[in-house]
JSON list of C-alpha atoms in Angstrom, two decimals:
[
{"chain": "A", "resi": 14, "resn": "GLU", "atom": "CA", "xyz": [163.71, 136.48, 38.59]},
{"chain": "A", "resi": 15, "resn": "ASN", "atom": "CA", "xyz": [166.54, 135.46, 40.70]},
{"chain": "A", "resi": 16, "resn": "GLU", "atom": "CA", "xyz": [169.46, 137.97, 41.35]},
{"chain": "A", "resi": 17, "resn": "LYS", "atom": "CA", "xyz": [171.93, 137.86, 44.04]},
{"chain": "A", "resi": 18, "resn": "LEU", "atom": "CA", "xyz": [174.20, 141.15, 45.70]},
{"chain": "A", "resi": 19, "resn": "GLY", "atom": "CA", "xyz": [177.48, 139.41, 45.74]},
{"chain": "A", "resi": 20, "resn": "LEU", "atom": "CA", "xyz": [178.00, 136.78, 48.01]},
{"chain": "A", "resi": 21, "resn": "TYR", "atom": "CA", "xyz": [174.15, 137.12, 49.01]},
{"chain": "A", "resi": 22, "resn": "LEU", "atom": "CA", "xyz": [170.33, 136.40, 47.99]},
{"chain": "A", "resi": 23, "resn": "VAL", "atom": "CA", "xyz": [168.04, 138.54, 49.26]},
{"chain": "A", "resi": 24, "resn": "ILE", "atom": "CA", "xyz": [164.37, 137.93, 49.77]},
{"chain": "A", "resi": 25, "resn": "GLU", "atom": "CA", "xyz": [161.84, 139.96, 51.30]},
{"chain": "A", "resi": 26, "resn": "ALA", "atom": "CA", "xyz": [158.73, 139.02, 51.89]},
{"chain": "A", "resi": 27, "resn": "SER", "atom": "CA", "xyz": [155.70, 141.42, 52.07]},
{"chain": "A", "resi": 28, "resn": "ASN", "atom": "CA", "xyz": [155.08, 140.53, 55.78]},
{"chain": "A", "resi": 29, "resn": "GLY", "atom": "CA", "xyz": [157.88, 142.25, 56.87]},
{"chain": "A", "resi": 30, "resn": "VAL", "atom": "CA", "xyz": [160.68, 139.30, 56.97]},
{"chain": "A", "resi": 31, "resn": "MET", "atom": "CA", "xyz": [163.96, 139.35, 55.19]},
{"chain": "A", "resi": 32, "resn": "LEU", "atom": "CA", "xyz": [165.94, 136.82, 54.78]},
{"chain": "A", "resi": 33, "resn": "ILE", "atom": "CA", "xyz": [169.67, 137.16, 53.52]},
{"chain": "A", "resi": 34, "resn": "TRP", "atom": "CA", "xyz": [171.30, 133.77, 52.21]},
{"chain": "A", "resi": 35, "resn": "ASP", "atom": "CA", "xyz": [174.97, 133.10, 51.27]},
{"chain": "A", "resi": 36, "resn": "LYS", "atom": "CA", "xyz": [173.51, 130.01, 49.61]},
{"chain": "A", "resi": 37, "resn": "LYS", "atom": "CA", "xyz": [175.77, 127.63, 51.36]},
{"chain": "A", "resi": 38, "resn": "THR", "atom": "CA", "xyz": [175.23, 127.26, 55.06]},
{"chain": "A", "resi": 39, "resn": "THR", "atom": "CA", "xyz": [174.64, 131.54, 56.66]},
{"chain": "A", "resi": 40, "resn": "VAL", "atom": "CA", "xyz": [171.39, 132.42, 57.10]},
{"chain": "A", "resi": 41, "resn": "PHE", "atom": "CA", "xyz": [170.80, 136.37, 58.24]},
{"chain": "A", "resi": 42, "resn": "ILE", "atom": "CA", "xyz": [167.01, 136.85, 59.23]},
{"chain": "A", "resi": 43, "resn": "LYS", "atom": "CA", "xyz": [166.06, 141.01, 59.43]},
{"chain": "A", "resi": 44, "resn": "LEU", "atom": "CA", "xyz": [162.84, 142.11, 60.74]},
{"chain": "A", "resi": 45, "resn": "THR", "atom": "CA", "xyz": [160.74, 145.59, 60.01]},
{"chain": "A", "resi": 46, "resn": "PRO", "atom": "CA", "xyz": [161.10, 147.50, 63.29]},
{"chain": "A", "resi": 47, "resn": "ASP", "atom": "CA", "xyz": [157.36, 146.76, 64.11]},
{"chain": "A", "resi": 48, "resn": "TYR", "atom": "CA", "xyz": [158.21, 143.40, 65.01]},
{"chain": "A", "resi": 49, "resn": "LYS", "atom": "CA", "xyz": [160.24, 144.52, 68.07]},
{"chain": "A", "resi": 50, "resn": "GLY", "atom": "CA", "xyz": [159.06, 142.46, 70.88]},
{"chain": "A", "resi": 51, "resn": "LYS", "atom": "CA", "xyz": [156.19, 140.84, 69.67]},
{"chain": "A", "resi": 52, "resn": "VAL", "atom": "CA", "xyz": [158.35, 137.76, 68.09]},
{"chain": "A", "resi": 53, "resn": "CYS", "atom": "CA", "xyz": [159.48, 134.55, 70.08]},
{"chain": "A", "resi": 54, "resn": "GLY", "atom": "CA", "xyz": [161.57, 131.29, 69.31]},
{"chain": "A", "resi": 55, "resn": "LEU", "atom": "CA", "xyz": [165.05, 129.97, 68.97]},
{"chain": "A", "resi": 56, "resn": "CYS", "atom": "CA", "xyz": [166.43, 133.74, 67.65]},
{"chain": "A", "resi": 57, "resn": "GLY", "atom": "CA", "xyz": [164.91, 135.30, 70.55]},
{"chain": "A", "resi": 58, "resn": "ASN", "atom": "CA", "xyz": [162.51, 137.98, 71.20]},
{"chain": "A", "resi": 59, "resn": "PHE", "atom": "CA", "xyz": [163.74, 140.91, 68.89]},
{"chain": "A", "resi": 60, "resn": "ASP", "atom": "CA", "xyz": [163.92, 143.50, 71.80]},
{"chain": "A", "resi": 61, "resn": "ASP", "atom": "CA", "xyz": [167.38, 144.50, 71.70]},
{"chain": "A", "resi": 62, "resn": "LYS", "atom": "CA", "xyz": [167.99, 142.71, 74.86]},
{"chain": "A", "resi": 63, "resn": "SER", "atom": "CA", "xyz": [169.93, 139.62, 74.97]},
{"chain": "A", "resi": 64, "resn": "ASN", "atom": "CA", "xyz": [169.70, 138.58, 78.37]},
{"chain": "A", "resi": 65, "resn": "ASN", "atom": "CA", "xyz": [165.89, 137.35, 77.92]},
{"chain": "A", "resi": 66, "resn": "ASP", "atom": "CA", "xyz": [166.44, 135.50, 74.88]},
{"chain": "A", "resi": 67, "resn": "PHE", "atom": "CA", "xyz": [166.48, 132.33, 76.27]},
{"chain": "A", "resi": 68, "resn": "THR", "atom": "CA", "xyz": [162.76, 132.26, 76.81]},
{"chain": "A", "resi": 69, "resn": "THR", "atom": "CA", "xyz": [160.81, 129.15, 76.68]},
{"chain": "A", "resi": 70, "resn": "ARG", "atom": "CA", "xyz": [157.57, 128.21, 74.60]},
{"chain": "A", "resi": 71, "resn": "SER", "atom": "CA", "xyz": [155.69, 128.48, 77.79]},
{"chain": "A", "resi": 72, "resn": "GLY", "atom": "CA", "xyz": [157.28, 132.19, 78.27]},
{"chain": "A", "resi": 73, "resn": "VAL", "atom": "CA", "xyz": [159.75, 130.96, 81.13]},
{"chain": "A", "resi": 74, "resn": "GLN", "atom": "CA", "xyz": [163.29, 132.56, 81.42]},
{"chain": "A", "resi": 75, "resn": "GLU", "atom": "CA", "xyz": [165.87, 129.77, 81.29]},
{"chain": "A", "resi": 76, "resn": "THR", "atom": "CA", "xyz": [169.84, 129.49, 81.83]},
{"chain": "A", "resi": 77, "resn": "SER", "atom": "CA", "xyz": [170.02, 126.01, 80.55]},
{"chain": "A", "resi": 78, "resn": "ALA", "atom": "CA", "xyz": [170.38, 126.06, 76.49]},
{"chain": "A", "resi": 79, "resn": "LEU", "atom": "CA", "xyz": [168.73, 122.46, 76.17]},
{"chain": "A", "resi": 80, "resn": "THR", "atom": "CA", "xyz": [165.95, 123.24, 78.29]},
{"chain": "A", "resi": 81, "resn": "PHE", "atom": "CA", "xyz": [165.48, 126.37, 76.29]},
{"chain": "A", "resi": 82, "resn": "GLY", "atom": "CA", "xyz": [165.90, 124.45, 72.60]},
{"chain": "A", "resi": 83, "resn": "ASN", "atom": "CA", "xyz": [163.85, 121.36, 73.81]},
{"chain": "A", "resi": 84, "resn": "SER", "atom": "CA", "xyz": [161.03, 123.72, 74.38]},
{"chain": "A", "resi": 85, "resn": "TRP", "atom": "CA", "xyz": [160.88, 124.76, 70.97]},
{"chain": "A", "resi": 86, "resn": "LYS", "atom": "CA", "xyz": [161.00, 121.51, 68.93]},
{"chain": "A", "resi": 87, "resn": "GLN", "atom": "CA", "xyz": [158.26, 120.89, 66.36]},
{"chain": "A", "resi": 88, "resn": "SER", "atom": "CA", "xyz": [157.06, 117.62, 67.56]},
{"chain": "A", "resi": 89, "resn": "SER", "atom": "CA", "xyz": [156.19, 116.66, 70.97]},
{"chain": "A", "resi": 90, "resn": "VAL", "atom": "CA", "xyz": [157.30, 113.02, 69.86]},
{"chain": "A", "resi": 91, "resn": "CYS", "atom": "CA", "xyz": [160.55, 113.84, 69.15]},
{"chain": "A", "resi": 92, "resn": "PRO", "atom": "CA", "xyz": [162.48, 113.19, 72.72]},
{"chain": "A", "resi": 93, "resn": "ASP", "atom": "CA", "xyz": [164.39, 115.82, 74.37]},
{"chain": "A", "resi": 94, "resn": "VAL", "atom": "CA", "xyz": [168.05, 116.38, 73.78]},
{"chain": "A", "resi": 95, "resn": "THR", "atom": "CA", "xyz": [169.64, 115.27, 77.55]},
{"chain": "A", "resi": 96, "resn": "GLU", "atom": "CA", "xyz": [173.34, 116.32, 76.78]},
{"chain": "A", "resi": 97, "resn": "GLU", "atom": "CA", "xyz": [175.15, 118.75, 75.16]},
{"chain": "A", "resi": 98, "resn": "VAL", "atom": "CA", "xyz": [176.89, 117.66, 72.14]},
{"chain": "A", "resi": 99, "resn": "LYS", "atom": "CA", "xyz": [180.85, 118.20, 72.21]},
{"chain": "A", "resi": 100, "resn": "PRO", "atom": "CA", "xyz": [181.91, 117.64, 68.44]},
{"chain": "A", "resi": 101, "resn": "CYS", "atom": "CA", "xyz": [185.40, 118.30, 69.69]},
{"chain": "A", "resi": 102, "resn": "ASP", "atom": "CA", "xyz": [185.47, 115.65, 72.35]},
{"chain": "A", "resi": 103, "resn": "LEU", "atom": "CA", "xyz": [183.87, 113.14, 69.89]},
{"chain": "A", "resi": 104, "resn": "LYS", "atom": "CA", "xyz": [185.92, 113.78, 67.31]},
{"chain": "A", "resi": 105, "resn": "PRO", "atom": "CA", "xyz": [189.43, 114.78, 68.99]},
{"chain": "A", "resi": 106, "resn": "HIS", "atom": "CA", "xyz": [191.36, 114.08, 65.75]},
{"chain": "A", "resi": 107, "resn": "ARG", "atom": "CA", "xyz": [189.50, 117.56, 64.38]},
{"chain": "A", "resi": 108, "resn": "LYS", "atom": "CA", "xyz": [190.57, 119.45, 67.69]},
{"chain": "A", "resi": 109, "resn": "SER", "atom": "CA", "xyz": [193.87, 120.94, 66.58]},
{"chain": "A", "resi": 110, "resn": "TRP", "atom": "CA", "xyz": [193.16, 121.53, 63.04]},
{"chain": "A", "resi": 111, "resn": "ALA", "atom": "CA", "xyz": [189.74, 123.47, 64.45]},
{"chain": "A", "resi": 112, "resn": "GLU", "atom": "CA", "xyz": [192.24, 125.49, 67.11]},
{"chain": "A", "resi": 113, "resn": "LYS", "atom": "CA", "xyz": [194.88, 126.26, 64.53]},
{"chain": "A", "resi": 114, "resn": "GLU", "atom": "CA", "xyz": [192.36, 127.39, 61.51]},
{"chain": "A", "resi": 115, "resn": "CYS", "atom": "CA", "xyz": [190.02, 129.21, 63.75]},
{"chain": "A", "resi": 116, "resn": "SER", "atom": "CA", "xyz": [192.68, 130.99, 65.89]},
{"chain": "A", "resi": 117, "resn": "LEU", "atom": "CA", "xyz": [192.74, 133.79, 62.49]},
{"chain": "A", "resi": 118, "resn": "ILE", "atom": "CA", "xyz": [189.48, 135.28, 64.82]},
{"chain": "A", "resi": 119, "resn": "LEU", "atom": "CA", "xyz": [192.00, 135.69, 67.66]},
{"chain": "A", "resi": 120, "resn": "GLY", "atom": "CA", "xyz": [195.07, 136.65, 65.59]},
{"chain": "A", "resi": 121, "resn": "ASP", "atom": "CA", "xyz": [196.35, 140.18, 63.80]},
{"chain": "A", "resi": 122, "resn": "VAL", "atom": "CA", "xyz": [194.23, 140.20, 60.98]},
{"chain": "A", "resi": 123, "resn": "PHE", "atom": "CA", "xyz": [191.39, 140.66, 62.76]},
{"chain": "A", "resi": 124, "resn": "LYS", "atom": "CA", "xyz": [193.02, 143.16, 65.90]},
{"chain": "A", "resi": 125, "resn": "ILE", "atom": "CA", "xyz": [191.09, 146.43, 64.62]},
{"chain": "A", "resi": 126, "resn": "CYS", "atom": "CA", "xyz": [187.65, 144.48, 65.34]},
{"chain": "A", "resi": 127, "resn": "HIS", "atom": "CA", "xyz": [188.81, 142.63, 68.85]},
{"chain": "A", "resi": 128, "resn": "SER", "atom": "CA", "xyz": [187.79, 146.10, 71.16]},
{"chain": "A", "resi": 129, "resn": "LYS", "atom": "CA", "xyz": [184.73, 146.34, 69.10]},
{"chain": "A", "resi": 130, "resn": "VAL", "atom": "CA", "xyz": [183.41, 143.02, 68.95]},
{"chain": "A", "resi": 131, "resn": "ASN", "atom": "CA", "xyz": [184.39, 140.26, 71.17]},
{"chain": "A", "resi": 132, "resn": "PRO", "atom": "CA", "xyz": [186.23, 137.42, 69.05]},
{"chain": "A", "resi": 133, "resn": "THR", "atom": "CA", "xyz": [186.06, 134.77, 71.76]},
{"chain": "A", "resi": 134, "resn": "PRO", "atom": "CA", "xyz": [182.23, 133.26, 71.59]},
{"chain": "A", "resi": 135, "resn": "PHE", "atom": "CA", "xyz": [183.16, 133.51, 67.89]},
{"chain": "A", "resi": 136, "resn": "TYR", "atom": "CA", "xyz": [186.28, 131.67, 67.76]},
{"chain": "A", "resi": 137, "resn": "ASP", "atom": "CA", "xyz": [184.54, 129.47, 70.59]},
{"chain": "A", "resi": 138, "resn": "ALA", "atom": "CA", "xyz": [181.46, 128.74, 67.92]},
{"chain": "A", "resi": 139, "resn": "CYS", "atom": "CA", "xyz": [184.08, 128.18, 64.80]},
{"chain": "A", "resi": 140, "resn": "VAL", "atom": "CA", "xyz": [185.74, 125.59, 66.85]},
{"chain": "A", "resi": 141, "resn": "HIS", "atom": "CA", "xyz": [183.03, 123.90, 66.98]},
{"chain": "A", "resi": 142, "resn": "ASP", "atom": "CA", "xyz": [181.37, 124.04, 63.89]},
{"chain": "A", "resi": 143, "resn": "ALA", "atom": "CA", "xyz": [185.04, 123.17, 62.46]},
{"chain": "A", "resi": 144, "resn": "CYS", "atom": "CA", "xyz": [185.04, 119.67, 64.47]},
{"chain": "A", "resi": 145, "resn": "SER", "atom": "CA", "xyz": [181.38, 118.69, 63.42]},
{"chain": "A", "resi": 146, "resn": "CYS", "atom": "CA", "xyz": [182.21, 119.31, 59.78]},
{"chain": "A", "resi": 147, "resn": "ASP", "atom": "CA", "xyz": [184.14, 116.21, 58.92]},
{"chain": "A", "resi": 148, "resn": "SER", "atom": "CA", "xyz": [181.99, 114.58, 55.96]},
{"chain": "A", "resi": 149, "resn": "GLY", "atom": "CA", "xyz": [182.32, 117.06, 53.62]},
{"chain": "A", "resi": 150, "resn": "GLY", "atom": "CA", "xyz": [181.66, 120.93, 53.53]},
{"chain": "A", "resi": 151, "resn": "ASP", "atom": "CA", "xyz": [184.71, 121.10, 56.04]},
{"chain": "A", "resi": 152, "resn": "CYS", "atom": "CA", "xyz": [186.09, 124.35, 54.37]},
{"chain": "A", "resi": 153, "resn": "ASP", "atom": "CA", "xyz": [182.27, 125.84, 54.27]},
{"chain": "A", "resi": 154, "resn": "CYS", "atom": "CA", "xyz": [181.69, 125.51, 58.19]},
{"chain": "A", "resi": 155, "resn": "PHE", "atom": "CA", "xyz": [185.14, 126.96, 58.95]},
{"chain": "A", "resi": 156, "resn": "CYS", "atom": "CA", "xyz": [184.38, 129.86, 56.62]},
{"chain": "A", "resi": 157, "resn": "SER", "atom": "CA", "xyz": [180.83, 130.66, 57.50]},
{"chain": "A", "resi": 158, "resn": "ALA", "atom": "CA", "xyz": [182.35, 130.92, 61.06]},
{"chain": "A", "resi": 159, "resn": "VAL", "atom": "CA", "xyz": [184.85, 133.64, 60.51]},
{"chain": "A", "resi": 160, "resn": "ALA", "atom": "CA", "xyz": [182.47, 135.09, 58.08]},
{"chain": "A", "resi": 161, "resn": "ALA", "atom": "CA", "xyz": [180.13, 136.18, 60.66]},
{"chain": "A", "resi": 162, "resn": "TYR", "atom": "CA", "xyz": [183.09, 137.82, 62.58]},
{"chain": "A", "resi": 163, "resn": "ALA", "atom": "CA", "xyz": [183.76, 139.26, 59.99]},
{"chain": "A", "resi": 164, "resn": "GLN", "atom": "CA", "xyz": [180.23, 140.82, 59.48]},
{"chain": "A", "resi": 165, "resn": "GLU", "atom": "CA", "xyz": [180.23, 141.78, 63.19]},
{"chain": "A", "resi": 166, "resn": "CYS", "atom": "CA", "xyz": [183.21, 143.49, 62.37]},
{"chain": "A", "resi": 167, "resn": "THR", "atom": "CA", "xyz": [181.88, 145.31, 59.42]},
{"chain": "A", "resi": 168, "resn": "LYS", "atom": "CA", "xyz": [178.94, 146.52, 61.61]},
{"chain": "A", "resi": 169, "resn": "ALA", "atom": "CA", "xyz": [180.80, 148.19, 64.25]},
{"chain": "A", "resi": 170, "resn": "GLU", "atom": "CA", "xyz": [182.59, 149.96, 61.41]},
{"chain": "A", "resi": 171, "resn": "ALA", "atom": "CA", "xyz": [185.82, 147.65, 61.44]},
{"chain": "A", "resi": 172, "resn": "CYS", "atom": "CA", "xyz": [185.77, 146.15, 58.57]},
{"chain": "A", "resi": 173, "resn": "VAL", "atom": "CA", "xyz": [188.65, 143.69, 58.01]},
{"chain": "A", "resi": 174, "resn": "PHE", "atom": "CA", "xyz": [190.00, 142.20, 54.79]},
{"chain": "A", "resi": 175, "resn": "TRP", "atom": "CA", "xyz": [190.51, 138.61, 55.59]},
{"chain": "A", "resi": 176, "resn": "ARG", "atom": "CA", "xyz": [189.94, 136.61, 52.89]},
{"chain": "A", "resi": 177, "resn": "THR", "atom": "CA", "xyz": [193.31, 135.31, 50.79]},
{"chain": "A", "resi": 178, "resn": "PRO", "atom": "CA", "xyz": [194.12, 133.02, 48.14]},
{"chain": "A", "resi": 179, "resn": "ASP", "atom": "CA", "xyz": [194.44, 130.80, 50.54]},
{"chain": "A", "resi": 180, "resn": "ILE", "atom": "CA", "xyz": [192.08, 131.34, 53.68]},
{"chain": "A", "resi": 181, "resn": "CYS", "atom": "CA", "xyz": [188.31, 131.02, 51.95]},
{"chain": "A", "resi": 182, "resn": "PRO", "atom": "CA", "xyz": [188.64, 132.65, 48.87]},
{"chain": "A", "resi": 183, "resn": "ILE", "atom": "CA", "xyz": [186.73, 134.12, 46.28]},
{"chain": "A", "resi": 184, "resn": "PHE", "atom": "CA", "xyz": [188.34, 132.55, 43.25]},
{"chain": "A", "resi": 185, "resn": "CYS", "atom": "CA", "xyz": [186.98, 134.72, 40.22]},
{"chain": "A", "resi": 186, "resn": "ASP", "atom": "CA", "xyz": [188.17, 138.21, 42.02]},
{"chain": "A", "resi": 187, "resn": "TYR", "atom": "CA", "xyz": [191.60, 137.15, 42.00]},
{"chain": "A", "resi": 188, "resn": "TYR", "atom": "CA", "xyz": [191.64, 136.99, 37.76]},
{"chain": "A", "resi": 189, "resn": "ASN", "atom": "CA", "xyz": [189.83, 140.05, 36.94]},
{"chain": "A", "resi": 190, "resn": "PRO", "atom": "CA", "xyz": [192.00, 143.11, 36.54]},
{"chain": "A", "resi": 191, "resn": "PRO", "atom": "CA", "xyz": [191.69, 145.59, 39.10]},
{"chain": "A", "resi": 192, "resn": "ASP", "atom": "CA", "xyz": [191.32, 148.72, 36.64]},
{"chain": "A", "resi": 193, "resn": "VAL", "atom": "CA", "xyz": [188.39, 146.54, 34.44]},
{"chain": "A", "resi": 194, "resn": "CYS", "atom": "CA", "xyz": [184.81, 147.15, 35.92]},
{"chain": "A", "resi": 195, "resn": "GLU", "atom": "CA", "xyz": [183.96, 143.69, 36.49]},
{"chain": "A", "resi": 196, "resn": "TRP", "atom": "CA", "xyz": [183.23, 141.53, 39.12]},
{"chain": "A", "resi": 197, "resn": "HIS", "atom": "CA", "xyz": [185.22, 142.61, 42.25]},
{"chain": "A", "resi": 198, "resn": "TYR", "atom": "CA", "xyz": [185.17, 141.72, 45.78]},
{"chain": "A", "resi": 199, "resn": "GLU", "atom": "CA", "xyz": [184.50, 143.87, 48.40]},
{"chain": "A", "resi": 200, "resn": "PRO", "atom": "CA", "xyz": [184.76, 143.02, 52.23]},
{"chain": "A", "resi": 201, "resn": "CYS", "atom": "CA", "xyz": [182.98, 146.10, 53.41]},
{"chain": "A", "resi": 202, "resn": "GLY", "atom": "CA", "xyz": [180.30, 145.88, 51.41]},
{"chain": "A", "resi": 203, "resn": "SER", "atom": "CA", "xyz": [178.89, 149.27, 49.60]},
{"chain": "A", "resi": 204, "resn": "ASP", "atom": "CA", "xyz": [175.87, 151.12, 49.49]},
{"chain": "A", "resi": 205, "resn": "VAL", "atom": "CA", "xyz": [172.72, 149.41, 48.17]},
{"chain": "A", "resi": 206, "resn": "MET", "atom": "CA", "xyz": [169.71, 150.27, 46.12]},
{"chain": "A", "resi": 207, "resn": "THR", "atom": "CA", "xyz": [166.68, 148.05, 46.45]},
{"chain": "A", "resi": 208, "resn": "CYS", "atom": "CA", "xyz": [164.26, 147.92, 43.41]},
{"chain": "A", "resi": 209, "resn": "ARG", "atom": "CA", "xyz": [162.21, 149.78, 46.10]},
{"chain": "A", "resi": 210, "resn": "MET", "atom": "CA", "xyz": [164.01, 152.53, 46.72]},
{"chain": "A", "resi": 211, "resn": "ILE", "atom": "CA", "xyz": [164.39, 153.34, 43.08]},
{"chain": "A", "resi": 212, "resn": "ASN", "atom": "CA", "xyz": [160.84, 153.16, 42.59]},
{"chain": "A", "resi": 213, "resn": "ASN", "atom": "CA", "xyz": [160.22, 155.58, 45.64]},
{"chain": "A", "resi": 214, "resn": "VAL", "atom": "CA", "xyz": [158.27, 152.90, 47.54]},
{"chain": "A", "resi": 215, "resn": "SER", "atom": "CA", "xyz": [158.26, 152.86, 51.33]},
{"chain": "A", "resi": 216, "resn": "THR", "atom": "CA", "xyz": [159.87, 150.28, 53.09]},
{"chain": "A", "resi": 217, "resn": "ASN", "atom": "CA", "xyz": [160.63, 149.97, 56.46]},
{"chain": "A", "resi": 218, "resn": "PHE", "atom": "CA", "xyz": [164.18, 147.72, 56.05]},
{"chain": "A", "resi": 219, "resn": "SER", "atom": "CA", "xyz": [167.75, 148.68, 56.52]},
{"chain": "A", "resi": 220, "resn": "ILE", "atom": "CA", "xyz": [169.68, 146.95, 54.53]},
{"chain": "A", "resi": 221, "resn": "PRO", "atom": "CA", "xyz": [173.25, 145.93, 56.06]},
{"chain": "A", "resi": 222, "resn": "TYR", "atom": "CA", "xyz": [176.46, 146.27, 54.33]},
{"chain": "A", "resi": 223, "resn": "LEU", "atom": "CA", "xyz": [176.94, 142.81, 53.00]},
{"chain": "A", "resi": 224, "resn": "GLU", "atom": "CA", "xyz": [180.40, 141.20, 52.01]},
{"chain": "A", "resi": 225, "resn": "GLY", "atom": "CA", "xyz": [180.70, 140.59, 48.17]},
{"chain": "A", "resi": 226, "resn": "ASN", "atom": "CA", "xyz": [180.11, 142.28, 44.89]},
{"chain": "A", "resi": 227, "resn": "LYS", "atom": "CA", "xyz": [181.92, 145.75, 44.97]},
{"chain": "A", "resi": 228, "resn": "PHE", "atom": "CA", "xyz": [180.12, 147.36, 41.53]},
{"chain": "A", "resi": 229, "resn": "LEU", "atom": "CA", "xyz": [176.64, 145.52, 41.72]},
{"chain": "A", "resi": 230, "resn": "ALA", "atom": "CA", "xyz": [174.70, 147.75, 43.83]},
{"chain": "A", "resi": 231, "resn": "ILE", "atom": "CA", "xyz": [170.68, 146.84, 42.82]},
{"chain": "A", "resi": 232, "resn": "LEU", "atom": "CA", "xyz": [168.89, 144.12, 44.56]},
{"chain": "A", "resi": 233, "resn": "VAL", "atom": "CA", "xyz": [166.24, 142.27, 42.50]},
{"chain": "A", "resi": 234, "resn": "PHE", "atom": "CA", "xyz": [163.66, 141.34, 45.22]},
{"chain": "A", "resi": 235, "resn": "TYR", "atom": "CA", "xyz": [161.09, 138.80, 45.62]},
{"chain": "A", "resi": 236, "resn": "PHE", "atom": "CA", "xyz": [157.81, 139.91, 46.73]},
{"chain": "A", "resi": 237, "resn": "ILE", "atom": "CA", "xyz": [156.08, 136.97, 48.55]},
{"chain": "A", "resi": 238, "resn": "LYS", "atom": "CA", "xyz": [152.65, 137.14, 50.16]},
{"chain": "A", "resi": 239, "resn": "LEU", "atom": "CA", "xyz": [153.97, 134.68, 53.30]},
{"chain": "A", "resi": 240, "resn": "HIS", "atom": "CA", "xyz": [150.72, 133.71, 55.67]},
{"chain": "A", "resi": 241, "resn": "SER", "atom": "CA", "xyz": [151.75, 135.37, 59.07]},
{"chain": "A", "resi": 242, "resn": "SER", "atom": "CA", "xyz": [151.55, 131.92, 60.90]},
{"chain": "A", "resi": 243, "resn": "MET", "atom": "CA", "xyz": [154.81, 130.89, 59.60]},
{"chain": "A", "resi": 244, "resn": "PHE", "atom": "CA", "xyz": [156.45, 133.05, 61.45]},
{"chain": "A", "resi": 245, "resn": "ASN", "atom": "CA", "xyz": [154.52, 132.82, 65.03]},
{"chain": "A", "resi": 246, "resn": "ASN", "atom": "CA", "xyz": [157.71, 130.77, 66.04]},
{"chain": "A", "resi": 247, "resn": "TYR", "atom": "CA", "xyz": [160.53, 132.99, 64.87]},
{"chain": "A", "resi": 248, "resn": "GLY", "atom": "CA", "xyz": [163.44, 131.23, 64.81]}
]
């Protein structure tokens, strides 16, 4: 059975890994607390410290993103990346559009969040992605980048209602009457109950507030027995 909460599909595996996917370009990976400091890879080691996340496959802490990334390539026959690709330099015709659209992150819409979550790296990432996506899915790349900042704002208790009919709209919501209990968009998410919680089965996952459905509050999880070796190179 396949069911999603709002904008997201949530998959919980039996080995303590949760995947949250928007069925487009965004994937969140959550691990249970017993994984803290015990994983490695492109996403870091899950020890709540960001200054050691650039640890290579051989265990060396790097400052170069290229060296770090090359160390985790899956096949040794793949050539190393030798220079950082800057899509706005390669496609200068995209730069002004990307900067204009992504300025939403720096603007008044997200003002209440700026003091809680630094918007600059999210703006830079947004411009990078918006310049990259010029072969289809342009808006998905931009919207995913803004949604990533909005998600961090929600976690920091600074939820922002940033989507509009003109900016990354959730079209169905604009046609549902507000007094009818149908699907309604909620930027801050809502409390969720999982099948495990309803059946009093212990779970170590903390479920984040997820942008999306205001009224549907039950997640159906897949319990998948995944071989632990799949996650040895977490990332």
